PDB file of C-alpha atoms in Angstrom:
ATOM      1  CA  MET A  30     161.673  12.045 -67.667  1.00 47.00           C
ATOM      2  CA  GLU A  31     161.473  16.071 -67.315  1.00 50.00           C
ATOM      3  CA  GLN A  32     157.683  16.542 -66.981  1.00 51.00           C
ATOM      4  CA  ASN A  33     159.031  19.844 -69.060  1.00 61.00           C
ATOM      5  CA  ASN A  34     160.058  18.018 -72.601  1.00 90.00           C
ATOM      6  CA  TYR A  35     157.003  16.330 -73.704  1.00 95.00           C
ATOM      7  CA  ALA A  36     153.396  16.807 -73.674  1.00 97.00           C
ATOM      8  CA  VAL A  37     150.035  14.623 -73.738  1.00 98.00           C
ATOM      9  CA  PHE A  38     147.036  16.226 -75.648  1.00 98.00           C
ATOM     10  CA  SER A  39     143.578  14.290 -76.535  1.00 97.00           C
ATOM     11  CA  GLY A  40     141.184  14.373 -79.139  1.00 94.00           C
ATOM     12  CA  SER A  41     137.457  14.935 -78.201  1.00 93.00           C
ATOM     13  CA  LYS A  42     136.260  11.235 -77.954  1.00 92.00           C
ATOM     14  CA  SER A  43     139.873   9.770 -76.319  1.00 96.00           C
ATOM     15  CA  ARG A  44     139.784  12.677 -72.878  1.00 96.00           C
ATOM     16  CA  TYR A  45     138.590   9.363 -70.790  1.00 97.00           C
ATOM     17  CA  LEU A  46     142.005   7.595 -71.733  1.00 98.00           C
ATOM     18  CA  ALA A  47     143.905  10.627 -71.978  1.00 98.00           C
ATOM     19  CA  GLU A  48     143.197  11.800 -68.909  1.00 98.00           C
ATOM     20  CA  LYS A  49     144.115   8.249 -66.906  1.00 98.00           C
ATOM     21  CA  ILE A  50     147.133   8.009 -68.958  1.00 98.00           C
ATOM     22  CA  CYS A  51     148.138  11.267 -67.533  1.00 98.00           C
ATOM     23  CA  THR A  52     147.343  10.076 -64.205  1.00 98.00           C
ATOM     24  CA  SER A  53     149.627   7.609 -64.177  1.00 97.00           C
ATOM     25  CA  LEU A  54     152.366   9.624 -65.556  1.00 97.00           C
ATOM     26  CA  GLY A  55     152.037  12.501 -62.889  1.00 96.00           C
ATOM     27  CA  CYS A  56     151.250  14.991 -65.029  1.00 96.00           C
ATOM     28  CA  PRO A  57     148.752  17.691 -66.486  1.00 97.00           C
ATOM     29  CA  LEU A  58     146.238  16.799 -69.656  1.00 98.00           C
ATOM     30  CA  GLY A  59     147.528  19.160 -72.039  1.00 97.00           C
ATOM     31  CA  LYS A  60     145.199  22.187 -72.931  1.00 97.00           C
ATOM     32  CA  MET A  61     143.995  22.222 -76.793  1.00 96.00           C
ATOM     33  CA  THR A  62     140.472  23.293 -78.588  1.00 95.00           C
ATOM     34  CA  ILE A  63     138.405  21.389 -80.780  1.00 94.00           C
ATOM     35  CA  GLU A  64     135.731  23.996 -82.624  1.00 93.00           C
ATOM     36  CA  HIS A  65     132.938  22.619 -84.456  1.00 90.00           C
ATOM     37  CA  PHE A  66     130.975  24.822 -87.189  1.00 94.00           C
ATOM     38  CA  ALA A  67     127.810  24.813 -88.569  1.00 94.00           C
ATOM     39  CA  ASP A  68     128.519  22.873 -91.676  1.00 94.00           C
ATOM     40  CA  GLY A  69     130.127  19.986 -89.620  1.00 88.00           C
ATOM     41  CA  GLU A  70     133.883  21.231 -90.128  1.00 93.00           C
ATOM     42  CA  PHE A  71     135.879  21.768 -87.018  1.00 92.00           C
ATOM     43  CA  ALA A  72     139.536  23.207 -86.455  1.00 95.00           C
ATOM     44  CA  VAL A  73     142.040  23.081 -84.333  1.00 95.00           C
ATOM     45  CA  TRP A  74     144.798  24.561 -81.880  1.00 95.00           C
ATOM     46  CA  TYR A  75     147.325  24.121 -78.524  1.00 98.00           C
ATOM     47  CA  GLU A  76     146.519  26.693 -75.760  1.00 97.00           C
ATOM     48  CA  GLU A  77     150.139  26.345 -74.957  1.00 96.00           C
ATOM     49  CA  SER A  78     153.591  26.138 -76.025  1.00 97.00           C
ATOM     50  CA  ILE A  79     154.645  22.619 -77.454  1.00 97.00           C
ATOM     51  CA  ARG A  80     157.812  24.079 -79.316  1.00 97.00           C
ATOM     52  CA  GLY A  81     160.608  21.467 -79.281  1.00 97.00           C
ATOM     53  CA  LYS A  82     158.549  19.378 -77.326  1.00 97.00           C
ATOM     54  CA  ASP A  83     157.763  15.785 -77.699  1.00 97.00           C
ATOM     55  CA  VAL A  84     154.006  15.658 -78.479  1.00 98.00           C
ATOM     56  CA  PHE A  85     151.923  12.373 -77.421  1.00 98.00           C
ATOM     57  CA  LEU A  86     148.315  12.711 -79.075  1.00 98.00           C
ATOM     58  CA  VAL A  87     146.201  10.224 -77.744  1.00 98.00           C
ATOM     59  CA  GLN A  88     143.130   9.103 -79.725  1.00 97.00           C
ATOM     60  CA  SER A  89     141.433   6.083 -81.297  1.00 96.00           C
ATOM     61  CA  THR A  90     140.154   5.838 -85.084  1.00 92.00           C
ATOM     62  CA  TYR A  91     136.890   3.932 -83.941  1.00 86.00           C
ATOM     63  CA  PRO A  92     134.353   5.455 -86.412  1.00 78.00           C
ATOM     64  CA  SER A  93     132.931   7.864 -87.194  1.00 78.00           C
ATOM     65  CA  ALA A  94     135.611   9.609 -89.493  1.00 90.00           C
ATOM     66  CA  ASP A  95     135.674  12.589 -87.315  1.00 92.00           C
ATOM     67  CA  ASN A  96     137.849  10.763 -84.973  1.00 94.00           C
ATOM     68  CA  LEU A  97     140.581  10.148 -87.326  1.00 96.00           C
ATOM     69  CA  MET A  98     140.253  13.863 -88.904  1.00 95.00           C
ATOM     70  CA  GLU A  99     140.506  15.228 -85.563  1.00 96.00           C
ATOM     71  CA  LEU A 100     143.777  12.853 -85.317  1.00 97.00           C
ATOM     72  CA  LEU A 101     144.994  14.376 -88.593  1.00 97.00           C
ATOM     73  CA  LEU A 102     144.371  18.276 -87.787  1.00 97.00           C
ATOM     74  CA  MET A 103     146.170  17.735 -84.328  1.00 98.00           C
ATOM     75  CA  VAL A 104     149.179  16.292 -85.842  1.00 98.00           C
ATOM     76  CA  ASP A 105     149.431  18.802 -88.564  1.00 98.00           C
ATOM     77  CA  ALA A 106     148.602  21.732 -86.269  1.00 98.00           C
ATOM     78  CA  ALA A 107     151.844  20.232 -83.680  1.00 98.00           C
ATOM     79  CA  LYS A 108     154.550  19.865 -86.325  1.00 97.00           C
ATOM     80  CA  ARG A 109     152.942  23.838 -87.140  1.00 97.00           C
ATOM     81  CA  ALA A 110     153.832  24.679 -83.846  1.00 97.00           C
ATOM     82  CA  SER A 111     157.199  23.012 -83.778  1.00 98.00           C
ATOM     83  CA  ALA A 112     157.130  20.139 -81.903  1.00 98.00           C
ATOM     84  CA  HIS A 113     160.095  18.212 -81.873  1.00 97.00           C
ATOM     85  CA  TYR A 114     158.688  14.523 -81.862  1.00 97.00           C
ATOM     86  CA  ILE A 115     155.009  13.668 -82.646  1.00 98.00           C
ATOM     87  CA  THR A 116     153.869  10.485 -81.685  1.00 98.00           C
ATOM     88  CA  ALA A 117     150.429   9.127 -82.123  1.00 98.00           C
ATOM     89  CA  VAL A 118     148.960   7.086 -79.739  1.00 98.00           C
ATOM     90  CA  ILE A 119     145.860   5.223 -81.228  1.00 98.00           C
ATOM     91  CA  PRO A 120     145.169   2.601 -78.988  1.00 97.00           C
ATOM     92  CA  TYR A 121     142.509   0.958 -81.162  1.00 97.00           C
ATOM     93  CA  PHE A 122     143.723   1.223 -84.934  1.00 96.00           C
ATOM     94  CA  GLY A 123     140.441   1.921 -87.067  1.00 91.00           C
ATOM     95  CA  TRP A 124     140.611   0.163 -90.719  1.00 90.00           C
ATOM     96  CA  ALA A 125     142.494  -2.463 -90.032  1.00 90.00           C
ATOM     97  CA  ARG A 126     140.568  -5.013 -90.895  1.00 90.00           C
ATOM     98  CA  GLN A 127     141.118  -3.443 -94.114  1.00 91.00           C
ATOM     99  CA  ASP A 128     144.960  -4.819 -94.680  1.00 92.00           C
ATOM    100  CA  ARG A 129     145.098  -6.490 -97.985  1.00 90.00           C
ATOM    101  CA  LYS A 130     142.928  -7.240-101.430  1.00 89.00           C
ATOM    102  CA  ASP A 131     140.747  -9.747-100.698  1.00 84.00           C
ATOM    103  CA  LYS A 132     138.803  -9.355-103.614  1.00 87.00           C
ATOM    104  CA  PRO A 133     139.405  -7.286-107.007  1.00 92.00           C
ATOM    105  CA  ARG A 134     139.129  -3.764-107.011  1.00 93.00           C
ATOM    106  CA  VAL A 135     138.719  -2.982-103.219  1.00 92.00           C
ATOM    107  CA  SER A 136     140.880  -0.927-101.105  1.00 94.00           C
ATOM    108  CA  ILE A 137     143.639  -1.184 -98.580  1.00 95.00           C
ATOM    109  CA  GLY A 138     141.989   1.286 -96.158  1.00 94.00           C
ATOM    110  CA  ALA A 139     144.912   0.345 -93.718  1.00 94.00           C
ATOM    111  CA  LYS A 140     147.951   1.397 -96.038  1.00 96.00           C
ATOM    112  CA  LEU A 141     145.713   4.349 -96.532  1.00 96.00           C
ATOM    113  CA  ILE A 142     145.506   5.483 -93.303  1.00 96.00           C
ATOM    114  CA  ALA A 143     148.969   4.726 -92.919  1.00 96.00           C
ATOM    115  CA  ASP A 144     150.011   7.275 -95.953  1.00 97.00           C
ATOM    116  CA  MET A 145     147.766   9.867 -93.755  1.00 97.00           C
ATOM    117  CA  LEU A 146     149.045   9.750 -90.760  1.00 97.00           C
ATOM    118  CA  SER A 147     152.593  10.059 -92.355  1.00 96.00           C
ATOM    119  CA  ALA A 148     151.858  12.768 -94.612  1.00 97.00           C
ATOM    120  CA  ALA A 149     150.038  14.801 -91.604  1.00 97.00           C
ATOM    121  CA  GLY A 150     153.511  14.644 -89.970  1.00 97.00           C
ATOM    122  CA  ILE A 151     153.485  11.976 -86.965  1.00 98.00           C
ATOM    123  CA  THR A 152     157.219  10.718 -86.326  1.00 98.00           C
ATOM    124  CA  ARG A 153     156.158   7.330 -84.316  1.00 98.00           C
ATOM    125  CA  LEU A 154     152.692   5.367 -83.608  1.00 98.00           C
ATOM    126  CA  ILE A 155     152.183   3.643 -80.462  1.00 97.00           C
ATOM    127  CA  THR A 156     148.860   1.378 -81.091  1.00 97.00           C
ATOM    128  CA  MET A 157     147.210  -1.819 -79.426  1.00 96.00           C
ATOM    129  CA  ASP A 158     146.532  -5.191 -80.891  1.00 95.00           C
ATOM    130  CA  LEU A 159     146.390  -4.416 -84.574  1.00 94.00           C
ATOM    131  CA  HIS A 160     144.317  -6.776 -86.323  1.00 91.00           C
ATOM    132  CA  ALA A 161     147.164  -7.572 -88.359  1.00 89.00           C
ATOM    133  CA  ASP A 162     150.943  -7.880 -87.557  1.00 90.00           C
ATOM    134  CA  GLN A 163     151.900  -6.805 -90.929  1.00 91.00           C
ATOM    135  CA  ILE A 164     150.123  -3.424 -90.819  1.00 94.00           C
ATOM    136  CA  GLN A 165     153.400  -2.195 -88.775  1.00 95.00           C
ATOM    137  CA  GLY A 166     155.224  -2.194 -92.044  1.00 95.00           C
ATOM    138  CA  PHE A 167     152.983  -0.014 -93.865  1.00 96.00           C
ATOM    139  CA  PHE A 168     154.371   2.772 -92.063  1.00 96.00           C
ATOM    140  CA  ASN A 169     158.052   4.460 -92.722  1.00 95.00           C
ATOM    141  CA  VAL A 170     157.996   5.789 -88.573  1.00 96.00           C
ATOM    142  CA  PRO A 171     158.811   3.554 -85.819  1.00 96.00           C
ATOM    143  CA  VAL A 172     155.659   1.883 -84.723  1.00 96.00           C
ATOM    144  CA  ASP A 173     155.452   0.549 -80.690  1.00 96.00           C
ATOM    145  CA  HIS A 174     153.008  -2.204 -81.139  1.00 95.00           C
ATOM    146  CA  LEU A 175     151.348  -3.014 -77.172  1.00 95.00           C
ATOM    147  CA  TYR A 176     149.767  -6.238 -76.968  1.00 94.00           C
ATOM    148  CA  ALA A 177     146.964  -6.130 -74.055  1.00 94.00           C
ATOM    149  CA  SER A 178     147.677  -9.885 -73.201  1.00 93.00           C
ATOM    150  CA  ALA A 179     150.036  -8.398 -70.039  1.00 88.00           C
ATOM    151  CA  LEU A 180     146.255  -6.681 -68.818  1.00 93.00           C
ATOM    152  CA  PHE A 181     144.095 -10.277 -69.663  1.00 95.00           C
ATOM    153  CA  LEU A 182     147.166 -12.721 -68.485  1.00 93.00           C
ATOM    154  CA  ASP A 183     146.945 -11.163 -64.864  1.00 91.00           C
ATOM    155  CA  TYR A 184     142.630 -11.300 -64.535  1.00 93.00           C
ATOM    156  CA  ILE A 185     142.724 -14.887 -66.080  1.00 94.00           C
ATOM    157  CA  HIS A 186     145.293 -15.612 -63.021  1.00 91.00           C
ATOM    158  CA  ASN A 187     143.263 -14.140 -60.839  1.00 90.00           C
ATOM    159  CA  ASN A 188     139.546 -14.776 -61.717  1.00 88.00           C
ATOM    160  CA  LEU A 189     139.279 -18.012 -64.116  1.00 85.00           C
ATOM    161  CA  PRO A 190     139.179 -21.570 -63.087  1.00 78.00           C
ATOM    162  CA  LEU A 191     142.623 -22.301 -64.322  1.00 79.00           C
ATOM    163  CA  GLN A 192     142.372 -26.372 -63.836  1.00 86.00           C
ATOM    164  CA  ASN A 193     139.856 -26.993 -66.860  1.00 92.00           C
ATOM    165  CA  LEU A 194     140.797 -24.028 -68.852  1.00 95.00           C
ATOM    166  CA  VAL A 195     140.449 -24.296 -72.629  1.00 96.00           C
ATOM    167  CA  ILE A 196     141.611 -21.547 -74.913  1.00 96.00           C
ATOM    168  CA  ALA A 197     139.423 -20.994 -78.114  1.00 96.00           C
ATOM    169  CA  THR A 198     139.924 -18.756 -81.000  1.00 93.00           C
ATOM    170  CA  PRO A 199     136.243 -17.720 -82.695  1.00 89.00           C
ATOM    171  CA  ASP A 200     137.465 -17.841 -86.367  1.00 85.00           C
ATOM    172  CA  VAL A 201     140.879 -19.392 -87.782  1.00 83.00           C
ATOM    173  CA  GLY A 202     142.383 -16.082 -88.446  1.00 83.00           C
ATOM    174  CA  GLY A 203     142.694 -15.666 -84.083  1.00 87.00           C
ATOM    175  CA  THR A 204     144.565 -18.651 -84.165  1.00 91.00           C
ATOM    176  CA  LYS A 205     148.026 -17.324 -83.813  1.00 91.00           C
ATOM    177  CA  ARG A 206     146.851 -15.381 -80.466  1.00 92.00           C
ATOM    178  CA  ALA A 207     144.623 -17.986 -79.129  1.00 93.00           C
ATOM    179  CA  ASN A 208     147.742 -20.211 -79.585  1.00 94.00           C
ATOM    180  CA  SER A 209     149.899 -17.905 -77.831  1.00 93.00           C
ATOM    181  CA  TYR A 210     147.555 -17.383 -74.302  1.00 95.00           C
ATOM    182  CA  ALA A 211     147.527 -21.462 -74.765  1.00 95.00           C
ATOM    183  CA  ARG A 212     150.924 -22.117 -74.268  1.00 94.00           C
ATOM    184  CA  HIS A 213     151.516 -19.387 -71.945  1.00 93.00           C
ATOM    185  CA  LEU A 214     148.903 -20.922 -69.698  1.00 93.00           C
ATOM    186  CA  GLY A 215     150.269 -24.574 -70.750  1.00 93.00           C
ATOM    187  CA  VAL A 216     146.208 -25.403 -71.168  1.00 94.00           C
ATOM    188  CA  PRO A 217     144.775 -27.104 -74.828  1.00 94.00           C
ATOM    189  CA  MET A 218     142.879 -24.570 -77.670  1.00 95.00           C
ATOM    190  CA  VAL A 219     140.381 -25.657 -79.693  1.00 95.00           C
ATOM    191  CA  ILE A 220     139.098 -23.426 -83.083  1.00 92.00           C
ATOM    192  CA  CYS A 221     136.011 -22.451 -84.051  1.00 88.00           C
ATOM    193  CA  HIS A 222     136.147 -22.775 -88.530  1.00 80.00           C
ATOM    194  CA  LYS A 223     133.319 -20.374 -90.066  1.00 70.00           C
ATOM    195  CA  SER A 224     132.211 -19.170 -93.507  1.00 67.00           C
ATOM    196  CA  ARG A 225     130.548 -15.819 -93.933  1.00 57.00           C
ATOM    197  CA  ILE A 226     127.962 -15.402 -96.844  1.00 57.00           C
ATOM    198  CA  LYS A 227     129.063 -11.362 -96.546  1.00 58.00           C
ATOM    199  CA  ALA A 228     130.648  -9.169 -93.617  1.00 57.00           C
ATOM    200  CA  ASN A 229     129.272  -9.184 -89.974  1.00 52.00           C
ATOM    201  CA  GLU A 230     127.198 -12.424 -91.241  1.00 57.00           C
ATOM    202  CA  VAL A 231     128.040 -16.189 -90.201  1.00 52.00           C
ATOM    203  CA  ALA A 232     126.740 -18.735 -92.531  1.00 58.00           C
ATOM    204  CA  GLU A 233     128.494 -21.701 -90.466  1.00 72.00           C
ATOM    205  CA  MET A 234     130.442 -22.774 -87.746  1.00 81.00           C
ATOM    206  CA  ARG A 235     132.076 -25.874 -86.389  1.00 86.00           C
ATOM    207  CA  ILE A 236     134.415 -26.436 -83.548  1.00 89.00           C
ATOM    208  CA  ILE A 237     137.434 -28.545 -83.908  1.00 90.00           C
ATOM    209  CA  GLY A 238     139.100 -29.919 -80.267  1.00 91.00           C
ATOM    210  CA  ASP A 239     137.003 -31.200 -77.420  1.00 92.00           C
ATOM    211  CA  VAL A 240     135.138 -29.040 -74.711  1.00 93.00           C
ATOM    212  CA  LYS A 241     133.205 -31.336 -73.105  1.00 94.00           C
ATOM    213  CA  GLY A 242     133.576 -30.842 -69.824  1.00 94.00           C
ATOM    214  CA  LYS A 243     135.733 -27.474 -70.056  1.00 95.00           C
ATOM    215  CA  ASP A 244     135.689 -23.979 -69.084  1.00 95.00           C
ATOM    216  CA  VAL A 245     136.633 -22.135 -72.221  1.00 96.00           C
ATOM    217  CA  LEU A 246     138.298 -19.073 -72.997  1.00 97.00           C
ATOM    218  CA  LEU A 247     137.496 -17.096 -76.512  1.00 97.00           C
ATOM    219  CA  VAL A 248     140.047 -14.895 -77.411  1.00 96.00           C
ATOM    220  CA  ASP A 249     139.671 -12.232 -80.012  1.00 95.00           C
ATOM    221  CA  ASP A 250     140.936  -8.706 -80.744  1.00 94.00           C
ATOM    222  CA  ILE A 251     137.832  -7.083 -82.025  1.00 95.00           C
ATOM    223  CA  VAL A 252     133.951  -7.584 -80.903  1.00 95.00           C
ATOM    224  CA  ASP A 253     131.694  -5.490 -83.782  1.00 94.00           C
ATOM    225  CA  THR A 254     128.627  -6.907 -84.391  1.00 93.00           C
ATOM    226  CA  ALA A 255     129.254 -10.077 -81.812  1.00 94.00           C
ATOM    227  CA  GLY A 256     127.480 -12.439 -84.357  1.00 90.00           C
ATOM    228  CA  THR A 257     130.813 -14.680 -84.426  1.00 90.00           C
ATOM    229  CA  ILE A 258     131.564 -14.674 -80.547  1.00 94.00           C
ATOM    230  CA  THR A 259     128.180 -15.624 -79.177  1.00 94.00           C
ATOM    231  CA  LYS A 260     127.455 -18.484 -82.028  1.00 92.00           C
ATOM    232  CA  ALA A 261     131.270 -19.915 -80.807  1.00 93.00           C
ATOM    233  CA  ALA A 262     130.105 -18.987 -77.124  1.00 94.00           C
ATOM    234  CA  ASP A 263     126.489 -21.300 -77.560  1.00 93.00           C
ATOM    235  CA  LEU A 264     128.107 -23.820 -79.545  1.00 92.00           C
ATOM    236  CA  MET A 265     130.748 -24.515 -77.084  1.00 93.00           C
ATOM    237  CA  MET A 266     128.251 -24.682 -74.374  1.00 95.00           C
ATOM    238  CA  GLU A 267     126.125 -26.855 -76.876  1.00 93.00           C
ATOM    239  CA  HIS A 268     129.238 -29.327 -76.889  1.00 94.00           C
ATOM    240  CA  GLY A 269     129.419 -29.329 -73.682  1.00 95.00           C
ATOM    241  CA  ALA A 270     131.395 -27.138 -72.256  1.00 95.00           C
ATOM    242  CA  ASN A 271     130.970 -26.218 -68.322  1.00 95.00           C
ATOM    243  CA  SER A 272     131.140 -22.176 -69.062  1.00 95.00           C
ATOM    244  CA  VAL A 273     132.038 -19.629 -71.788  1.00 96.00           C
ATOM    245  CA  ARG A 274     134.012 -16.523 -71.066  1.00 96.00           C
ATOM    246  CA  ALA A 275     135.179 -14.005 -73.338  1.00 97.00           C
ATOM    247  CA  ILE A 276     138.214 -11.395 -74.074  1.00 97.00           C
ATOM    248  CA  ALA A 277     138.735  -9.298 -76.427  1.00 97.00           C
ATOM    249  CA  SER A 278     140.882  -6.125 -77.113  1.00 96.00           C
ATOM    250  CA  HIS A 279     138.754  -3.839 -78.467  1.00 97.00           C
ATOM    251  CA  ALA A 280     135.170  -3.428 -78.169  1.00 96.00           C
ATOM    252  CA  VAL A 281     133.472  -1.795 -80.933  1.00 94.00           C
ATOM    253  CA  MET A 282     130.338  -3.448 -80.305  1.00 94.00           C
ATOM    254  CA  SER A 283     128.241  -2.029 -83.131  1.00 92.00           C
ATOM    255  CA  ASP A 284     124.498  -3.055 -82.594  1.00 90.00           C
ATOM    256  CA  PRO A 285     122.690  -5.194 -81.659  1.00 92.00           C
ATOM    257  CA  ALA A 286     126.167  -6.373 -80.287  1.00 94.00           C
ATOM    258  CA  SER A 287     124.954  -5.938 -76.580  1.00 95.00           C
ATOM    259  CA  MET A 288     121.643  -7.285 -77.220  1.00 94.00           C
ATOM    260  CA  ARG A 289     123.152 -10.652 -78.725  1.00 95.00           C
ATOM    261  CA  LEU A 290     125.936 -10.691 -75.523  1.00 95.00           C
ATOM    262  CA  ASP A 291     122.552 -10.362 -73.017  1.00 94.00           C
ATOM    263  CA  GLN A 292     121.078 -13.497 -74.876  1.00 94.00           C
ATOM    264  CA  SER A 293     124.300 -15.326 -75.304  1.00 95.00           C
ATOM    265  CA  ARG A 294     125.419 -18.364 -73.095  1.00 95.00           C
ATOM    266  CA  ILE A 295     128.690 -16.112 -72.597  1.00 97.00           C
ATOM    267  CA  MET A 296     129.113 -15.532 -68.667  1.00 95.00           C
ATOM    268  CA  GLU A 297     131.752 -12.604 -68.982  1.00 96.00           C
ATOM    269  CA  MET A 298     132.838 -10.705 -71.580  1.00 97.00           C
ATOM    270  CA  ILE A 299     136.577  -8.627 -70.807  1.00 97.00           C
ATOM    271  CA  PHE A 300     137.384  -5.776 -72.991  1.00 97.00           C
ATOM    272  CA  THR A 301     139.972  -3.044 -72.153  1.00 97.00           C
ATOM    273  CA  ASP A 302     139.286   1.024 -71.956  1.00 97.00           C
ATOM    274  CA  SER A 303     140.973   1.262 -76.122  1.00 97.00           C
ATOM    275  CA  ILE A 304     137.308   2.421 -77.378  1.00 95.00           C
ATOM    276  CA  PRO A 305     134.791   3.924 -74.649  1.00 93.00           C
ATOM    277  CA  TYR A 306     131.946   1.161 -73.922  1.00 92.00           C
ATOM    278  CA  SER A 307     129.277   3.103 -72.805  1.00 85.00           C
ATOM    279  CA  GLN A 308     126.262   1.227 -73.244  1.00 85.00           C
ATOM    280  CA  LYS A 309     124.438  -1.241 -70.245  1.00 81.00           C
ATOM    281  CA  CYS A 310     125.351  -5.066 -69.995  1.00 89.00           C
ATOM    282  CA  GLU A 311     125.909  -6.713 -66.868  1.00 90.00           C
ATOM    283  CA  LYS A 312     128.385  -9.091 -68.507  1.00 95.00           C
ATOM    284  CA  VAL A 313     130.602  -7.445 -69.826  1.00 96.00           C
ATOM    285  CA  LYS A 314     134.131  -5.694 -67.653  1.00 95.00           C
ATOM    286  CA  VAL A 315     136.390  -3.368 -68.597  1.00 96.00           C
ATOM    287  CA  LEU A 316     140.035  -3.607 -67.586  1.00 97.00           C
ATOM    288  CA  SER A 317     142.211   0.128 -68.228  1.00 97.00           C
ATOM    289  CA  CYS A 318     144.897  -0.223 -70.596  1.00 97.00           C
ATOM    290  CA  ALA A 319     145.884   3.824 -69.349  1.00 98.00           C
ATOM    291  CA  ALA A 320     149.137   2.632 -66.846  1.00 96.00           C
ATOM    292  CA  MET A 321     150.516   0.351 -69.941  1.00 96.00           C
ATOM    293  CA  ILE A 322     150.071   3.244 -72.392  1.00 97.00           C
ATOM    294  CA  ALA A 323     151.746   5.350 -69.660  1.00 97.00           C
ATOM    295  CA  GLU A 324     154.634   2.972 -69.369  1.00 96.00           C
ATOM    296  CA  SER A 325     155.267   2.999 -73.094  1.00 96.00           C
ATOM    297  CA  ILE A 326     155.601   7.057 -72.765  1.00 97.00           C
ATOM    298  CA  LYS A 327     157.756   6.937 -70.492  1.00 96.00           C
ATOM    299  CA  ARG A 328     159.928   4.401 -71.978  1.00 95.00           C
ATOM    300  CA  VAL A 329     160.035   5.873 -75.395  1.00 96.00           C
ATOM    301  CA  CYS A 330     160.936   9.664 -73.984  1.00 94.00           C
ATOM    302  CA  SER A 331     164.067   7.654 -71.946  1.00 93.00           C
ATOM    303  CA  HIS A 332     164.954   5.436 -74.917  1.00 92.00           C
ATOM    304  CA  GLU A 333     164.248   1.911 -73.305  1.00 93.00           C
ATOM    305  CA  SER A 334     162.847  -1.012 -74.819  1.00 91.00           C
ATOM    306  CA  ILE A 335     159.192  -1.666 -74.538  1.00 90.00           C
ATOM    307  CA  SER A 336     159.400  -5.037 -75.586  1.00 85.00           C
ATOM    308  CA  SER A 337     160.184  -6.311 -72.277  1.00 79.00           C
ATOM    309  CA  LEU A 338     156.932  -5.292 -70.851  1.00 78.00           C
ATOM    310  CA  TYR A 339     155.253  -7.878 -71.878  1.00 76.00           C
ATOM    311  CA  SER A 340     155.136 -11.679 -72.131  1.00 67.00           C
ATOM    312  CA  PHE A 341     154.070 -12.330 -75.496  1.00 72.00           C
TER     313      PHE A 341
END
């Protein structure tokens, strides 16, 4: 891959990850400026020529919406600067939980964001562990959907007691994801069934399966307020589990998530760095997805298969 044929740039909140990606690629991070004005408006411009280049723009769209607006302006500026291809690298795709009409008169936020990115001018999307796989179909451009399972499986094999391992899902919606881990590792799976009064508030939870004497690994894609996953862990321990650990791709970790995690019976919580986790919690371990994204960028540029990178 010729270095002068592509360039990697970053929004302000994903620079930490873009720098790691560039280290893996062996290239410098592209120079650009994001200027903020007194009224909260901001402007974006590139400090180097990107005419005819394949441009990769790294920015997760976790709150606030400024991150999304930055990305949209970056895409628009790249298009107007005559970039050849514009790939949005969005490790965490926000609004992904709004993927359908689950009640009358509600927006489908994930589709709206897809339309906005397409209208701005992206020619490809690289993202990781979407909350719902069907969101790929909201785009009319190629979508490379990466999976953090490659990172987590290495960690599981090297650090977890596999002989008594049980894979668990904190809610029924994650059954497919948990089943993939269970089948790959050759271990049993249990399910937590929950009911909610409203968003981010669990009313009732019960276990389907046996965890007595087992080391439980909870598998999820997003941890937001940590109410569901900590309640699931406490329930596992009450039903006789030896230990409970958890893995999740995206550390949204809205307050009071870190406090709940500290006070829960989860021994260890493993995230990727798709979102920066800056709070203090001794139970949290962060695995970097930068090398995986960098390899995907290489393969996009050289027109190689990306799916061959992953077990599932």
